[in-house]
Amino acid sequence: MMSRVRLSFTPAPVHVRTARLVGVAVARRAGVAEELLDEVRLAIGEACARAVALHRQYGLTELVLVEMSDGPTYTVRVIDRAPIEAGLGLAALPPDELADESLTDEALTVGVGFALLAGFVEDLQVRPVDEGVGTEVRMAWPVGR
């Protein structure tokens, strides 16, 4: 039976730590290997920090949503409500272009977050959410049951 944990928080950096702690606890319960838990913690932190940066950049007060579920894999979805072009725009930039000095600090934070996530997570997807506003960062890890 698949279980699901949902967490939503105001877009403030202080709440990213809570999301990481909850994410690792759920991953451990789901059966993610101990050697992957640091990767899970770092990836959830980066995805949530990216969402918070986007919300702050656009002055959004909507909650950041984090959804964790187990099943054949441990899956984490982090959903922001920033304009789609802002959330996806830097997803395709290679790391050397992220060093461009013309990028704003907020854009650089979002872009570096993608570069780091790609290094932490093999199963990573970034896509627009169904409602048409915001992006979803979906990450998955194997579980050993």
mmCIF file with all atom_site columns, C-alpha atoms in Angstrom, residues 21-108:
data_model
loop_
_atom_site.group_PDB
_atom_site.id
_atom_site.type_symbol
_atom_site.label_atom_id
_atom_site.label_alt_id
_atom_site.label_comp_id
_atom_site.label_asym_id
_atom_site.label_entity_id
_atom_site.label_seq_id
_atom_site.pdbx_PDB_ins_code
_atom_site.Cartn_x
_atom_site.Cartn_y
_atom_site.Cartn_z
_atom_site.occupancy
_atom_site.B_iso_or_equiv
_atom_site.pdbx_formal_charge
_atom_site.auth_seq_id
_atom_site.auth_comp_id
_atom_site.auth_asym_id
_atom_site.auth_atom_id
_atom_site.pdbx_PDB_model_num
ATOM 1  C CA . LEU A 1 21  ? 14.078 16.582 7.972   1.00 0.00 ? 21  LEU A CA 1
ATOM 2  C CA . VAL A 1 22  ? 10.610 15.322 7.107   1.00 0.00 ? 22  VAL A CA 1
ATOM 3  C CA . GLY A 1 23  ? 11.780 14.138 3.684   1.00 0.00 ? 23  GLY A CA 1
ATOM 4  C CA . VAL A 1 24  ? 14.612 12.052 5.122   1.00 0.00 ? 24  VAL A CA 1
ATOM 5  C CA . ALA A 1 25  ? 12.350 10.559 7.811   1.00 0.00 ? 25  ALA A CA 1
ATOM 6  C CA . VAL A 1 26  ? 9.815  9.520  5.169   1.00 0.00 ? 26  VAL A CA 1
ATOM 7  C CA . ALA A 1 27  ? 12.601 8.176  2.918   1.00 0.00 ? 27  ALA A CA 1
ATOM 8  C CA . ARG A 1 28  ? 13.970 6.047  5.751   1.00 0.00 ? 28  ARG A CA 1
ATOM 9  C CA . ARG A 1 29  ? 10.482 4.689  6.483   1.00 0.00 ? 29  ARG A CA 1
ATOM 10 C CA . ALA A 1 30  ? 9.936  4.000  2.765   1.00 0.00 ? 30  ALA A CA 1
ATOM 11 C CA . GLY A 1 31  ? 13.057 1.836  2.613   1.00 0.00 ? 31  GLY A CA 1
ATOM 12 C CA . VAL A 1 32  ? 15.590 4.084  0.864   1.00 0.00 ? 32  VAL A CA 1
ATOM 13 C CA . ALA A 1 33  ? 19.114 2.762  1.467   1.00 0.00 ? 33  ALA A CA 1
ATOM 14 C CA . GLU A 1 34  ? 21.066 4.514  4.228   1.00 0.00 ? 34  GLU A CA 1
ATOM 15 C CA . GLU A 1 35  ? 23.835 5.493  1.804   1.00 0.00 ? 35  GLU A CA 1
ATOM 16 C CA . LEU A 1 36  ? 21.310 7.488  -0.273  1.00 0.00 ? 36  LEU A CA 1
ATOM 17 C CA . LEU A 1 37  ? 19.826 9.482  2.608   1.00 0.00 ? 37  LEU A CA 1
ATOM 18 C CA . ASP A 1 38  ? 22.385 12.306 2.373   1.00 0.00 ? 38  ASP A CA 1
ATOM 19 C CA . GLU A 1 39  ? 21.563 12.615 -1.321  1.00 0.00 ? 39  GLU A CA 1
ATOM 20 C CA . VAL A 1 40  ? 17.851 12.751 -0.476  1.00 0.00 ? 40  VAL A CA 1
ATOM 21 C CA . ARG A 1 41  ? 18.440 15.422 2.173   1.00 0.00 ? 41  ARG A CA 1
ATOM 22 C CA . LEU A 1 42  ? 20.544 17.591 -0.138  1.00 0.00 ? 42  LEU A CA 1
ATOM 23 C CA . ALA A 1 43  ? 18.187 17.216 -3.093  1.00 0.00 ? 43  ALA A CA 1
ATOM 24 C CA . ILE A 1 44  ? 15.075 18.091 -1.098  1.00 0.00 ? 44  ILE A CA 1
ATOM 25 C CA . GLY A 1 45  ? 16.892 21.085 0.363   1.00 0.00 ? 45  GLY A CA 1
ATOM 26 C CA . GLU A 1 46  ? 17.928 22.336 -3.077  1.00 0.00 ? 46  GLU A CA 1
ATOM 27 C CA . ALA A 1 47  ? 14.486 21.843 -4.605  1.00 0.00 ? 47  ALA A CA 1
ATOM 28 C CA . CYS A 1 48  ? 12.783 23.631 -1.708  1.00 0.00 ? 48  CYS A CA 1
ATOM 29 C CA . ALA A 1 49  ? 15.356 26.454 -1.696  1.00 0.00 ? 49  ALA A CA 1
ATOM 30 C CA . ARG A 1 50  ? 14.736 26.882 -5.434  1.00 0.00 ? 50  ARG A CA 1
ATOM 31 C CA . ALA A 1 51  ? 10.975 27.138 -4.851  1.00 0.00 ? 51  ALA A CA 1
ATOM 32 C CA . VAL A 1 52  ? 11.448 29.629 -2.008  1.00 0.00 ? 52  VAL A CA 1
ATOM 33 C CA . ALA A 1 53  ? 13.792 31.752 -4.179  1.00 0.00 ? 53  ALA A CA 1
ATOM 34 C CA . LEU A 1 54  ? 11.237 31.840 -6.986  1.00 0.00 ? 54  LEU A CA 1
ATOM 35 C CA . HIS A 1 55  ? 8.408  32.812 -4.638  1.00 0.00 ? 55  HIS A CA 1
ATOM 36 C CA . ARG A 1 56  ? 10.505 35.561 -3.083  1.00 0.00 ? 56  ARG A CA 1
ATOM 37 C CA . GLN A 1 57  ? 11.671 36.830 -6.480  1.00 0.00 ? 57  GLN A CA 1
ATOM 38 C CA . TYR A 1 58  ? 8.058  37.254 -7.616  1.00 0.00 ? 58  TYR A CA 1
ATOM 39 C CA . GLY A 1 59  ? 6.631  38.366 -4.274  1.00 0.00 ? 59  GLY A CA 1
ATOM 40 C CA . LEU A 1 60  ? 4.378  35.325 -4.007  1.00 0.00 ? 60  LEU A CA 1
ATOM 41 C CA . THR A 1 61  ? 2.772  34.402 -0.708  1.00 0.00 ? 61  THR A CA 1
ATOM 42 C CA . GLU A 1 62  ? 1.262  31.083 -1.848  1.00 0.00 ? 62  GLU A CA 1
ATOM 43 C CA . LEU A 1 63  ? 2.547  28.034 -0.034  1.00 0.00 ? 63  LEU A CA 1
ATOM 44 C CA . VAL A 1 64  ? 5.309  25.814 -1.393  1.00 0.00 ? 64  VAL A CA 1
ATOM 45 C CA . LEU A 1 65  ? 4.018  22.240 -1.595  1.00 0.00 ? 65  LEU A CA 1
ATOM 46 C CA . VAL A 1 66  ? 6.150  19.159 -0.941  1.00 0.00 ? 66  VAL A CA 1
ATOM 47 C CA . GLU A 1 67  ? 4.613  15.747 -1.532  1.00 0.00 ? 67  GLU A CA 1
ATOM 48 C CA . MET A 1 68  ? 6.427  12.525 -0.623  1.00 0.00 ? 68  MET A CA 1
ATOM 49 C CA . SER A 1 69  ? 5.190  9.070  -1.511  1.00 0.00 ? 69  SER A CA 1
ATOM 50 C CA . ASP A 1 70  ? 6.506  5.543  -1.422  1.00 0.00 ? 70  ASP A CA 1
ATOM 51 C CA . GLY A 1 71  ? 5.695  2.723  -3.761  1.00 0.00 ? 71  GLY A CA 1
ATOM 52 C CA . PRO A 1 72  ? 8.013  1.143  -6.259  1.00 0.00 ? 72  PRO A CA 1
ATOM 53 C CA . THR A 1 73  ? 10.205 4.247  -5.675  1.00 0.00 ? 73  THR A CA 1
ATOM 54 C CA . TYR A 1 74  ? 10.420 6.993  -3.076  1.00 0.00 ? 74  TYR A CA 1
ATOM 55 C CA . THR A 1 75  ? 9.153  10.058 -4.924  1.00 0.00 ? 75  THR A CA 1
ATOM 56 C CA . VAL A 1 76  ? 9.336  13.682 -3.834  1.00 0.00 ? 76  VAL A CA 1
ATOM 57 C CA . ARG A 1 77  ? 7.509  16.478 -5.653  1.00 0.00 ? 77  ARG A CA 1
ATOM 58 C CA . VAL A 1 78  ? 8.266  20.118 -4.849  1.00 0.00 ? 78  VAL A CA 1
ATOM 59 C CA . ILE A 1 79  ? 5.769  22.533 -6.384  1.00 0.00 ? 79  ILE A CA 1
ATOM 60 C CA . ASP A 1 80  ? 6.146  26.288 -6.649  1.00 0.00 ? 80  ASP A CA 1
ATOM 61 C CA . ARG A 1 81  ? 3.666  28.873 -7.953  1.00 0.00 ? 81  ARG A CA 1
ATOM 62 C CA . ALA A 1 82  ? 6.074  31.144 -9.863  1.00 0.00 ? 82  ALA A CA 1
ATOM 63 C CA . PRO A 1 83  ? 5.449  31.906 -13.540 1.00 0.00 ? 83  PRO A CA 1
ATOM 64 C CA . ILE A 1 84  ? 6.242  28.825 -15.611 1.00 0.00 ? 84  ILE A CA 1
ATOM 65 C CA . GLU A 1 85  ? 8.826  30.600 -17.755 1.00 0.00 ? 85  GLU A CA 1
ATOM 66 C CA . ALA A 1 86  ? 10.725 31.615 -14.597 1.00 0.00 ? 86  ALA A CA 1
ATOM 67 C CA . GLY A 1 87  ? 10.676 28.122 -13.154 1.00 0.00 ? 87  GLY A CA 1
ATOM 68 C CA . LEU A 1 88  ? 11.666 26.348 -16.348 1.00 0.00 ? 88  LEU A CA 1
ATOM 69 C CA . GLY A 1 89  ? 13.754 28.997 -18.052 1.00 0.00 ? 89  GLY A CA 1
ATOM 70 C CA . LEU A 1 90  ? 17.057 28.056 -16.457 1.00 0.00 ? 90  LEU A CA 1
ATOM 71 C CA . ALA A 1 91  ? 16.395 24.318 -16.357 1.00 0.00 ? 91  ALA A CA 1
ATOM 72 C CA . ALA A 1 92  ? 18.009 23.819 -19.744 1.00 0.00 ? 92  ALA A CA 1
ATOM 73 C CA . LEU A 1 93  ? 21.057 26.026 -19.219 1.00 0.00 ? 93  LEU A CA 1
ATOM 74 C CA . PRO A 1 94  ? 24.378 24.187 -19.018 1.00 0.00 ? 94  PRO A CA 1
ATOM 75 C CA . PRO A 1 95  ? 26.493 24.951 -15.925 1.00 0.00 ? 95  PRO A CA 1
ATOM 76 C CA . ASP A 1 96  ? 28.957 27.166 -17.829 1.00 0.00 ? 96  ASP A CA 1
ATOM 77 C CA . GLU A 1 97  ? 26.127 29.500 -18.883 1.00 0.00 ? 97  GLU A CA 1
ATOM 78 C CA . LEU A 1 98  ? 24.937 29.717 -15.296 1.00 0.00 ? 98  LEU A CA 1
ATOM 79 C CA . ALA A 1 99  ? 28.158 31.590 -14.547 1.00 0.00 ? 99  ALA A CA 1
ATOM 80 C CA . ASP A 1 100 ? 26.989 34.474 -16.783 1.00 0.00 ? 100 ASP A CA 1
ATOM 81 C CA . GLU A 1 101 ? 27.350 37.679 -14.747 1.00 0.00 ? 101 GLU A CA 1
ATOM 82 C CA . SER A 1 102 ? 24.218 39.170 -16.315 1.00 0.00 ? 102 SER A CA 1
ATOM 83 C CA . LEU A 1 103 ? 21.995 36.710 -14.439 1.00 0.00 ? 103 LEU A CA 1
ATOM 84 C CA . THR A 1 104 ? 20.328 38.099 -11.313 1.00 0.00 ? 104 THR A CA 1
ATOM 85 C CA . ASP A 1 105 ? 21.110 36.594 -7.923  1.00 0.00 ? 105 ASP A CA 1
ATOM 86 C CA . GLU A 1 106 ? 17.645 35.016 -7.794  1.00 0.00 ? 106 GLU A CA 1
ATOM 87 C CA . ALA A 1 107 ? 17.985 33.566 -11.301 1.00 0.00 ? 107 ALA A CA 1
ATOM 88 C CA . LEU A 1 108 ? 21.431 32.285 -10.467 1.00 0.00 ? 108 LEU A CA 1
#
